[in-house]
Amino acid sequence: QVHLVESGGGLVQAGGSLRLSCVVSGITFSINPMGWYRQAPGKERELVARITSDHNTNYEDSVKGRFTISRDNTKNTVYLQMNSLKPEDTAVYYCNVMGTSFYRSFWGQGTQVTVAS
């Protein structure tokens, strides 16, 4: 069973920063790529950042230069540092194990990020 626990969300003013964390259990964390997704009200869930097992990263265009994904394999944790936050970043943020389709089917409870204008 894959277990993901996201934390670090909250209410922040536009231009502010937050750091999200996701602790993962039930897998060999270090060999799996990881991703951060977000889902805003009335919208589909979208991938915003991805990190491979060897720390290569990719970002959705709207967050490039503002968000940074990282991982600590000693803690089975993936992070999302979010700077220069905008109201349009408001969403529930989820992490996901982007390995096999079986792993991808597991989701945590998410963490709410609200950016006030």
PDB file of C-alpha atoms in Angstrom:
ATOM      1  CA  GLN A   1       0.000   0.000   0.000  1.00  0.00           C
ATOM      2  CA  VAL A   2       1.314   3.421  -0.975  1.00  0.00           C
ATOM      3  CA  HIS A   3       0.717   6.163   1.578  1.00  0.00           C
ATOM      4  CA  LEU A   4       1.235   9.859   0.859  1.00  0.00           C
ATOM      5  CA  VAL A   5       0.856  12.662   3.400  1.00  0.00           C
ATOM      6  CA  GLU A   6       0.997  16.250   2.177  1.00  0.00           C
ATOM      7  CA  SER A   7       1.455  19.246   4.466  1.00  0.00           C
ATOM      8  CA  GLY A   8       2.538  22.873   4.446  1.00  0.00           C
ATOM      9  CA  GLY A   9      -0.392  24.571   2.799  1.00  0.00           C
ATOM     10  CA  GLY A  10      -2.137  27.636   4.145  1.00  0.00           C
ATOM     11  CA  LEU A  11      -3.361  31.140   3.467  1.00  0.00           C
ATOM     12  CA  VAL A  12      -0.793  33.586   2.097  1.00  0.00           C
ATOM     13  CA  GLN A  13      -0.869  37.018   0.507  1.00  0.00           C
ATOM     14  CA  ALA A  14       0.009  37.408  -3.159  1.00  0.00           C
ATOM     15  CA  GLY A  15       3.760  37.550  -3.554  1.00  0.00           C
ATOM     16  CA  GLY A  16       4.320  35.334  -0.544  1.00  0.00           C
ATOM     17  CA  SER A  17       5.885  31.897  -0.244  1.00  0.00           C
ATOM     18  CA  LEU A  18       4.999  28.450   1.015  1.00  0.00           C
ATOM     19  CA  ARG A  19       6.883  25.172   1.193  1.00  0.00           C
ATOM     20  CA  LEU A  20       4.896  21.990   0.752  1.00  0.00           C
ATOM     21  CA  SER A  21       6.083  18.597   1.936  1.00  0.00           C
ATOM     22  CA  CYS A  22       4.952  15.092   1.069  1.00  0.00           C
ATOM     23  CA  VAL A  23       6.081  12.057   3.024  1.00  0.00           C
ATOM     24  CA  VAL A  24       5.749   8.774   1.156  1.00  0.00           C
ATOM     25  CA  SER A  25       5.697   5.229   2.486  1.00  0.00           C
ATOM     26  CA  GLY A  26       5.106   1.785   1.020  1.00  0.00           C
ATOM     27  CA  ILE A  27       7.510   2.102  -1.903  1.00  0.00           C
ATOM     28  CA  THR A  28      11.219   2.300  -2.626  1.00  0.00           C
ATOM     29  CA  PHE A  29      11.102   6.063  -2.728  1.00  0.00           C
ATOM     30  CA  SER A  30      14.548   6.768  -4.133  1.00  0.00           C
ATOM     31  CA  ILE A  31      14.014   5.010  -7.461  1.00  0.00           C
ATOM     32  CA  ASN A  32      10.658   6.545  -8.314  1.00  0.00           C
ATOM     33  CA  PRO A  33       9.913   9.849 -10.032  1.00  0.00           C
ATOM     34  CA  MET A  34       7.619  12.111  -8.042  1.00  0.00           C
ATOM     35  CA  GLY A  35       5.196  14.829  -9.007  1.00  0.00           C
ATOM     36  CA  TRP A  36       3.171  17.652  -7.519  1.00  0.00           C
ATOM     37  CA  TYR A  37      -0.307  18.214  -8.906  1.00  0.00           C
ATOM     38  CA  ARG A  38      -2.926  20.803  -8.099  1.00  0.00           C
ATOM     39  CA  GLN A  39      -6.669  21.031  -8.504  1.00  0.00           C
ATOM     40  CA  ALA A  40      -8.538  24.302  -8.374  1.00  0.00           C
ATOM     41  CA  PRO A  41     -12.310  24.421  -7.841  1.00  0.00           C
ATOM     42  CA  GLY A  42     -14.150  23.444 -10.999  1.00  0.00           C
ATOM     43  CA  LYS A  43     -10.952  22.496 -12.813  1.00  0.00           C
ATOM     44  CA  GLU A  44      -9.167  19.277 -13.618  1.00  0.00           C
ATOM     45  CA  ARG A  45      -6.139  18.174 -11.668  1.00  0.00           C
ATOM     46  CA  GLU A  46      -2.935  19.327 -13.382  1.00  0.00           C
ATOM     47  CA  LEU A  47       0.712  18.418 -13.048  1.00  0.00           C
ATOM     48  CA  VAL A  48       2.799  21.399 -11.967  1.00  0.00           C
ATOM     49  CA  ALA A  49       6.202  19.879 -11.242  1.00  0.00           C
ATOM     50  CA  ARG A  50       8.028  16.583 -11.621  1.00  0.00           C
ATOM     51  CA  ILE A  51      11.345  15.263 -10.356  1.00  0.00           C
ATOM     52  CA  THR A  52      13.091  12.095 -11.461  1.00  0.00           C
ATOM     53  CA  SER A  53      15.055   9.693  -9.305  1.00  0.00           C
ATOM     54  CA  ASP A  54      18.263  11.475 -10.339  1.00  0.00           C
ATOM     55  CA  HIS A  55      16.793  14.916  -9.553  1.00  0.00           C
ATOM     56  CA  ASN A  56      15.989  16.118 -13.066  1.00  0.00           C
ATOM     57  CA  THR A  57      13.028  18.484 -12.917  1.00  0.00           C
ATOM     58  CA  ASN A  58      10.237  19.725 -15.161  1.00  0.00           C
ATOM     59  CA  TYR A  59       7.650  22.435 -14.563  1.00  0.00           C
ATOM     60  CA  GLU A  60       4.350  23.556 -15.968  1.00  0.00           C
ATOM     61  CA  ASP A  61       4.839  26.852 -17.796  1.00  0.00           C
ATOM     62  CA  SER A  62       2.858  29.012 -15.388  1.00  0.00           C
ATOM     63  CA  VAL A  63       5.063  28.073 -12.406  1.00  0.00           C
ATOM     64  CA  LYS A  64       8.483  28.103 -14.062  1.00  0.00           C
ATOM     65  CA  GLY A  65      10.852  30.386 -12.213  1.00  0.00           C
ATOM     66  CA  ARG A  66       8.568  30.541  -9.167  1.00  0.00           C
ATOM     67  CA  PHE A  67       8.243  26.918  -7.962  1.00  0.00           C
ATOM     68  CA  THR A  68      11.046  24.494  -7.150  1.00  0.00           C
ATOM     69  CA  ILE A  69      10.570  20.772  -6.630  1.00  0.00           C
ATOM     70  CA  SER A  70      13.143  18.814  -4.652  1.00  0.00           C
ATOM     71  CA  ARG A  71      13.454  15.528  -2.833  1.00  0.00           C
ATOM     72  CA  ASP A  72      15.237  14.062   0.167  1.00  0.00           C
ATOM     73  CA  ASN A  73      15.591  10.332  -0.327  1.00  0.00           C
ATOM     74  CA  THR A  74      16.813   9.873   3.246  1.00  0.00           C
ATOM     75  CA  LYS A  75      13.437  11.139   4.485  1.00  0.00           C
ATOM     76  CA  ASN A  76      11.190   9.696   1.735  1.00  0.00           C
ATOM     77  CA  THR A  77      10.002  13.250   1.203  1.00  0.00           C
ATOM     78  CA  VAL A  78       9.360  15.457  -1.804  1.00  0.00           C
ATOM     79  CA  TYR A  79       9.063  19.235  -1.458  1.00  0.00           C
ATOM     80  CA  LEU A  80       7.562  22.063  -3.448  1.00  0.00           C
ATOM     81  CA  GLN A  81       8.943  25.514  -2.702  1.00  0.00           C
ATOM     82  CA  MET A  82       6.493  28.087  -4.008  1.00  0.00           C
ATOM     83  CA  ASN A  83       7.563  31.712  -4.300  1.00  0.00           C
ATOM     84  CA  SER A  84       5.908  34.802  -5.763  1.00  0.00           C
ATOM     85  CA  LEU A  85       2.532  33.188  -5.263  1.00  0.00           C
ATOM     86  CA  LYS A  86      -0.431  34.445  -7.270  1.00  0.00           C
ATOM     87  CA  PRO A  87      -4.181  34.133  -6.623  1.00  0.00           C
ATOM     88  CA  GLU A  88      -4.378  31.731  -9.568  1.00  0.00           C
ATOM     89  CA  ASP A  89      -2.130  29.324  -7.656  1.00  0.00           C
ATOM     90  CA  THR A  90      -5.008  28.734  -5.237  1.00  0.00           C
ATOM     91  CA  ALA A  91      -5.789  25.010  -5.265  1.00  0.00           C
ATOM     92  CA  VAL A  92      -5.474  21.766  -3.377  1.00  0.00           C
ATOM     93  CA  TYR A  93      -1.979  20.415  -3.948  1.00  0.00           C
ATOM     94  CA  TYR A  94      -1.252  16.693  -4.138  1.00  0.00           C
ATOM     95  CA  CYS A  95       1.880  14.651  -4.567  1.00  0.00           C
ATOM     96  CA  ASN A  96       1.988  11.475  -6.610  1.00  0.00           C
ATOM     97  CA  VAL A  97       4.377   8.631  -7.279  1.00  0.00           C
ATOM     98  CA  MET A  98       4.898   8.895 -11.028  1.00  0.00           C
ATOM     99  CA  GLY A  99       6.161   5.375 -11.517  1.00  0.00           C
ATOM    100  CA  THR A 100       3.956   2.466 -12.480  1.00  0.00           C
ATOM    101  CA  SER A 101       0.245   2.910 -13.175  1.00  0.00           C
ATOM    102  CA  PHE A 102      -0.395   1.108  -9.901  1.00  0.00           C
ATOM    103  CA  TYR A 103       1.610   3.676  -7.963  1.00  0.00           C
ATOM    104  CA  ARG A 104      -0.048   6.547  -9.816  1.00  0.00           C
ATOM    105  CA  SER A 105      -3.438   5.418  -8.565  1.00  0.00           C
ATOM    106  CA  PHE A 106      -2.630   6.417  -4.980  1.00  0.00           C
ATOM    107  CA  TRP A 107      -3.305   9.932  -3.695  1.00  0.00           C
ATOM    108  CA  GLY A 108      -3.026  11.615  -0.345  1.00  0.00           C
ATOM    109  CA  GLN A 109      -5.519  13.999   1.201  1.00  0.00           C
ATOM    110  CA  GLY A 110      -3.843  17.007  -0.362  1.00  0.00           C
ATOM    111  CA  THR A 111      -3.002  20.341   1.208  1.00  0.00           C
ATOM    112  CA  GLN A 112      -4.960  23.532   0.552  1.00  0.00           C
ATOM    113  CA  VAL A 113      -3.103  26.576  -0.730  1.00  0.00           C
ATOM    114  CA  THR A 114      -5.029  29.838  -0.786  1.00  0.00           C
ATOM    115  CA  VAL A 115      -3.439  33.004  -2.158  1.00  0.00           C
ATOM    116  CA  ALA A 116      -5.232  36.223  -1.313  1.00  0.00           C
ATOM    117  CA  SER A 117      -4.985  39.219  -3.620  1.00  0.00           C
TER     118      SER A 117
END
